[in-house]
Amino acid sequence: MEYSEKVMDHFMHPRNVGEIEDASGVGTVGNAKCGDIMKVYLKIEDGIIQDAKFKTFGCGAAVATSSMATELIKGRTIEEALKLTNKAVMEALDGLPKVKVHCSVLAEEALRAALWDYAKTNNIKIEGLEPPKEDDDLDHHDLFDEE
Amino acid sequence: MEYSEKVMDHFMHPRNVGEIEDASGVGTVGNAKCGDIMKVYLKIEDGIIQDAKFKTFGCGAAVATSSMATELIKGRTIEEALKLTNKAVMEALDGLPKVKVHCSVLAEEALRAALWDYAKTNNIKIEGLEPPKEDDDLDHHDLFDEE
Amino acid sequence: MDKKIYFDNAATTKVRPEVYQEILPYLDEMYANPSSVYTIARDSKKAIDKAREQVANAINATTREIYFTSGGTESDNWAIKGVADAYKNKGKHIITSSIEHHAVLHTCEYLEKQGFKVTYLPVDKYGLINLEDLKSAITDETILVSIMFANNEIGTIEPIKEIGKITREKGIIFHTDAVQAIGHVPIDVKDMNIDLLSMSGHKIYGPKGTGALYVRKGVRITQFIHGGAQEFNRRGGTENVCGIVGLGKAIELATSEMEEENKRLLELRQTIIDGILNTVPYTHLNGHPEQRLSNNVNITFDFIEGESILLMLDFKGIEASSGSACTSGSLDPSHVLLALGLPHEKAHGSVRITLGRYNTKEEAEFLLKELPPIIERLRNMSPLWEDFLKSNK
Amino acid sequence: MDKKIYFDNAATTKVRPEVYQEILPYLDEMYANPSSVYTIARDSKKAIDKAREQVANAINATTREIYFTSGGTESDNWAIKGVADAYKNKGKHIITSSIEHHAVLHTCEYLEKQGFKVTYLPVDKYGLINLEDLKSAITDETILVSIMFANNEIGTIEPIKEIGKITREKGIIFHTDAVQAIGHVPIDVKDMNIDLLSMSGHKIYGPKGTGALYVRKGVRITQFIHGGAQEFNRRGGTENVCGIVGLGKAIELATSEMEEENKRLLELRQTIIDGILNTVPYTHLNGHPEQRLSNNVNITFDFIEGESILLMLDFKGIEASSGSACTSGSLDPSHVLLALGLPHEKAHGSVRITLGRYNTKEEAEFLLKELPPIIERLRNMSPLWEDFLKSNK
Ligand SMILES: Cc1ncc(COP(=O)(O)O)c(C=O)c1O
Ligand SMILES: Cc1ncc(COP(=O)(O)O)c(C=O)c1O
């Protein structure tokens, strides 16, 4: 396992760990079978993400991507947040080992799940936002097993 | 390959190398396919082996067993010479590696072939002496290949 | 502590100085090919003969029954594939357990694709197979039983002698993967009725890439690596002389020092197990409490994930391993922990600490001091812990 | 000369100091298992990555195409059995040559027992296969051609690029055993259309028990040693880190110094060949006069047997090998020499002298001085020589 310094920094000193009591939206993705569960809390006001927090059960990369993803969307508009891809999270972390790419996907999905929750609660429609998948288990399996 | 000191001594300083011009009996055994050919010359007078010489194409053990076998029968009666077994030759050499046991068999056979030649030439019958096998090729093959 | 603390001795060990010293000449001046005829080649050959004797003595076998290989994995592959091929006309059924090392499991899965039938015996919550299960799994078609001597993750020691009794009575070949047991448990292949036994060098302070397979005289086995006449015509390839010498020395030392070293390790092991279970809540010992390797600690920390624990331990200079499969490419946690009945999240949250001859009491105490705050910190980050606390309110 | 003169570099070589130095840390402090997660394991992993790059560069492959093994023999076994299994639905015919190393020949013989059909191409008196023979041996059933790059006994270099052209055109997999060629002949797997290539460490001043297999991306191959996820999930077993590091360094040095070293060896080789043929009557060079390895001398001495020559050379401190099979258990002489058409007694009377980086001109001269009296002495002991002299009278 070889993590970049950035990943190790965000793992050892994760930003935005915690809960938001009166969150505008909360999203949980992943499952214990995969070994990664991410929960993202968002505080949204006037279409702007005022605050973001997370809790993560998972490996070093899972914690680091949660930390980086929440960091990247704080202060952004919903539209900007929607544009955040797992690739952008990875790049901001100076890359991830191949077997850990799925963690960045999970971070992206956790964010979208929280936004979906916000939209549902407030009965609004966010352009381009899909409902979170029920169980994305199969998506992430055997990414590594070539041929 | 691990030869005893005795074997190495008889290989590096073989006794009785050569021919006997007016030999009473000459025997050749082995073949090039096996990698060993032994030729034994005997000088027999009054039923006693007065002299023995050999020529050998073969490995270290082949030379050493030829040397030892000729040495052991010089001065002996025909009956005594007939009792010389390959085991006795091996023991006199402090043993042979397993894959070389066939060389001592060959030495015994060369001796008997020479005695047979002597008996035939002189039209006498030597009790307990069998005619030499025509081609003992198959006898010695794959001694090592267990199972 | 400035120094690293190595608590992963089941993964591999440091070559010990006695072995290192014995090896060096064979990496240097004593380089002759043991198959050659000239004088210096005899030294290489003698060195191999000596190592074969050391290995044979360690398990009460004869030298003619010991074959050197490139490691525990090759030994397992050869044993299982070799026996399967040699006896396939008698039957095509193999019995193994669900907690074997991948060297055994993946080999069995491969044989399934080749038309063999494999029964994977379940284990109880301690990781023990049930002898009645074994007996009733045996059919007329069964040719081989392969059950590991001791498990590499949870340290559970299987009832090898009892298995040997059953298989010998039924006339079935018995192979055991003893890679983790060698040097920790007394092994007597005759007394235990073991037909084949796999060993590895690098778990007992020998070099990596060395192993041996014991094959009882009389057991047929198809060759696995075809080539030259090395290893009694049974395993081709120029001998890894230096590795073989190291394996021989390592196994000799490991068995001769076993009793004393086990005492020391047992104490250390118990200090760590009790220390963790008593100070950190929601922790559980995996594997059998007594019938376990003297060097194995395996503990589940509820609500958190193993790799995270390892990384934080690593930051403190402590090196261990986990049942979380984050590194292996697959996302499934350890098949061993799952076989014990652990749910996925508990399997993901397990940490293995395996002790060795260089570990000290001070190191154990350092671990016990550093671990609790790490666990707390990770739990505070965990949504599962949050859920648990809320549901308990 | 007091010192031993080692003229058996095709059998094995001494680990060179640069390799030895590079290896040592991995036998000592850098012992971590490369699969582990903690910091120190990264050093082991990086060391393997570096070695993989060194090997890949040596033959113009990519790192993803290089798999480490326990030696040339395992590489040959894996290549041939692995391809045979992966493509058996396409066909069950394999083509090889009659002068391959036993690692290839015995593997093919094993596959014949498993229902494959194998064609063993003959060679001409120099040991070269005939390309027309190859073409006409190919059928719709042919899945694999395995022809060695250079022969270990007679040094003949086969027309690899031409073979690669034929097999690629026909869509047949091409494996070559390059154990003796590496470091002596430039190898470019892309340019030569090679699909699989076997290497070994201990023939190029690297450690014994190390090898590699190149498998071109896109070629299917069934796993041979099942187990952990090492080697891109293709070859289980804890990595022989020290061996792998040594192989990488050895192959890098061998290829970078090849041109210069070949010049030196060629001169030495020619001195010896000419020296023997010109001073000892009834001698013949075996193998191709030009298309041969720069380090190989193989000569038949009529009327006498090889082991005897070796023993007498050994007595003078000169170490060489022979085509006589006295040591191998079988009594048949070298299958390679027989395949050239040599009668048994000539095959038994051949001596192989293989040069290496530590051999000097002085050593060659010493050999040329010591050899003729040995030959004369043995001939005087030989009944074949006696017969020859008598028949010529
Ligand atoms: C129980 C068990 N079997 C087999 C192996 C494989 O041994 P090696 O790494 O020598 O191939 C290991 C260790 O990796 C093991 O713990
Ligand atoms: C041509 C050839 N192939 C294969 C091998 C086997 O290699 P190893 O000794 O590394 O198993 C050798 C040497 O023994 C060889 O010369």
CSV table of C-alpha atoms and ligand atoms in Angstrom, one decimal, chain C residues 33 225-228 230 235-239, chain D residues 10-12 69-76 99-104 148-153 177-181 198-203 207-211 352, ligand 2:
chain,number,residue,atom,x,y,z
C,33,ASN,CA,26.3,-26.4,-8.9
C,225,ILE,CA,8.3,-29.0,-11.7
C,226,HIS,CA,9.8,-31.1,-14.4
C,227,GLY,CA,13.4,-30.8,-15.4
C,228,GLY,CA,16.8,-32.0,-14.2
C,230,GLN,CA,17.6,-32.8,-8.7
C,235,ARG,CA,11.8,-31.6,-8.5
C,236,GLY,CA,13.8,-30.1,-11.3
C,237,GLY,CA,15.8,-26.8,-11.1
C,238,THR,CA,19.3,-25.9,-10.0
C,239,GLU,CA,19.1,-26.0,-6.2
D,10,ALA,CA,27.0,-22.6,-18.1
D,11,ALA,CA,26.3,-24.8,-15.1
D,12,THR,CA,26.2,-21.9,-12.7
D,69,THR,CA,9.7,-17.4,-10.5
D,70,SER,CA,12.0,-19.8,-8.6
D,71,GLY,CA,14.3,-20.4,-11.6
D,72,GLY,CA,14.6,-21.2,-15.3
D,73,THR,CA,13.0,-24.6,-14.7
D,74,GLU,CA,9.9,-23.2,-13.1
D,75,SER,CA,9.6,-20.6,-15.9
D,76,ASP,CA,9.8,-23.3,-18.5
D,99,ILE,CA,17.9,-30.4,-28.0
D,100,GLU,CA,15.9,-28.5,-25.4
D,101,HIS,CA,16.9,-28.5,-21.8
D,102,HIS,CA,15.2,-31.2,-19.7
D,103,ALA,CA,13.0,-28.5,-18.1
D,104,VAL,CA,11.3,-28.2,-21.5
D,148,MET,CA,15.4,-22.5,-27.0
D,149,PHE,CA,17.3,-19.3,-27.7
D,150,ALA,CA,20.7,-20.9,-27.2
D,151,ASN,CA,21.7,-24.4,-26.3
D,152,ASN,CA,23.3,-25.0,-22.9
D,153,GLU,CA,25.6,-27.8,-24.1
D,177,ASP,CA,14.0,-20.7,-23.2
D,178,ALA,CA,16.6,-17.9,-23.0
D,179,VAL,CA,18.3,-19.1,-19.9
D,180,GLN,CA,21.7,-19.4,-21.6
D,181,ALA,CA,21.2,-16.5,-24.1
D,198,SER,CA,12.3,-17.9,-19.7
D,199,MET,CA,15.2,-16.5,-17.7
D,200,SER,CA,17.3,-17.6,-14.8
D,201,GLY,CA,19.5,-15.7,-12.4
D,202,HIS,CA,22.3,-18.0,-11.5
D,203,LYS,CA,23.7,-18.2,-15.1
D,207,PRO,CA,21.6,-15.9,-7.1
D,208,LYS,CA,20.4,-19.5,-7.5
D,209,GLY,CA,16.7,-20.2,-7.2
D,210,THR,CA,15.6,-17.1,-9.0
D,211,GLY,CA,14.1,-16.7,-12.5
D,352,ARG,CA,32.2,-28.7,-22.3
E,2,LIG,C1,18.8,-23.8,-21.4
E,2,LIG,C2,18.4,-24.0,-19.9
E,2,LIG,N1,17.1,-24.0,-19.6
E,2,LIG,C3,16.7,-24.1,-18.3
E,2,LIG,C4,17.7,-24.3,-17.3
E,2,LIG,C5,17.2,-24.4,-15.9
E,2,LIG,O1,17.4,-23.2,-15.1
E,2,LIG,P1,17.4,-23.3,-13.5
E,2,LIG,O2,18.6,-24.0,-13.2
E,2,LIG,O3,17.4,-21.8,-13.1
E,2,LIG,O4,16.2,-24.0,-13.1
E,2,LIG,C6,19.0,-24.3,-17.6
E,2,LIG,C7,20.1,-24.4,-16.6
E,2,LIG,O5,20.1,-25.3,-15.7
E,2,LIG,C8,19.4,-24.1,-18.9
E,2,LIG,O6,20.7,-24.2,-19.3
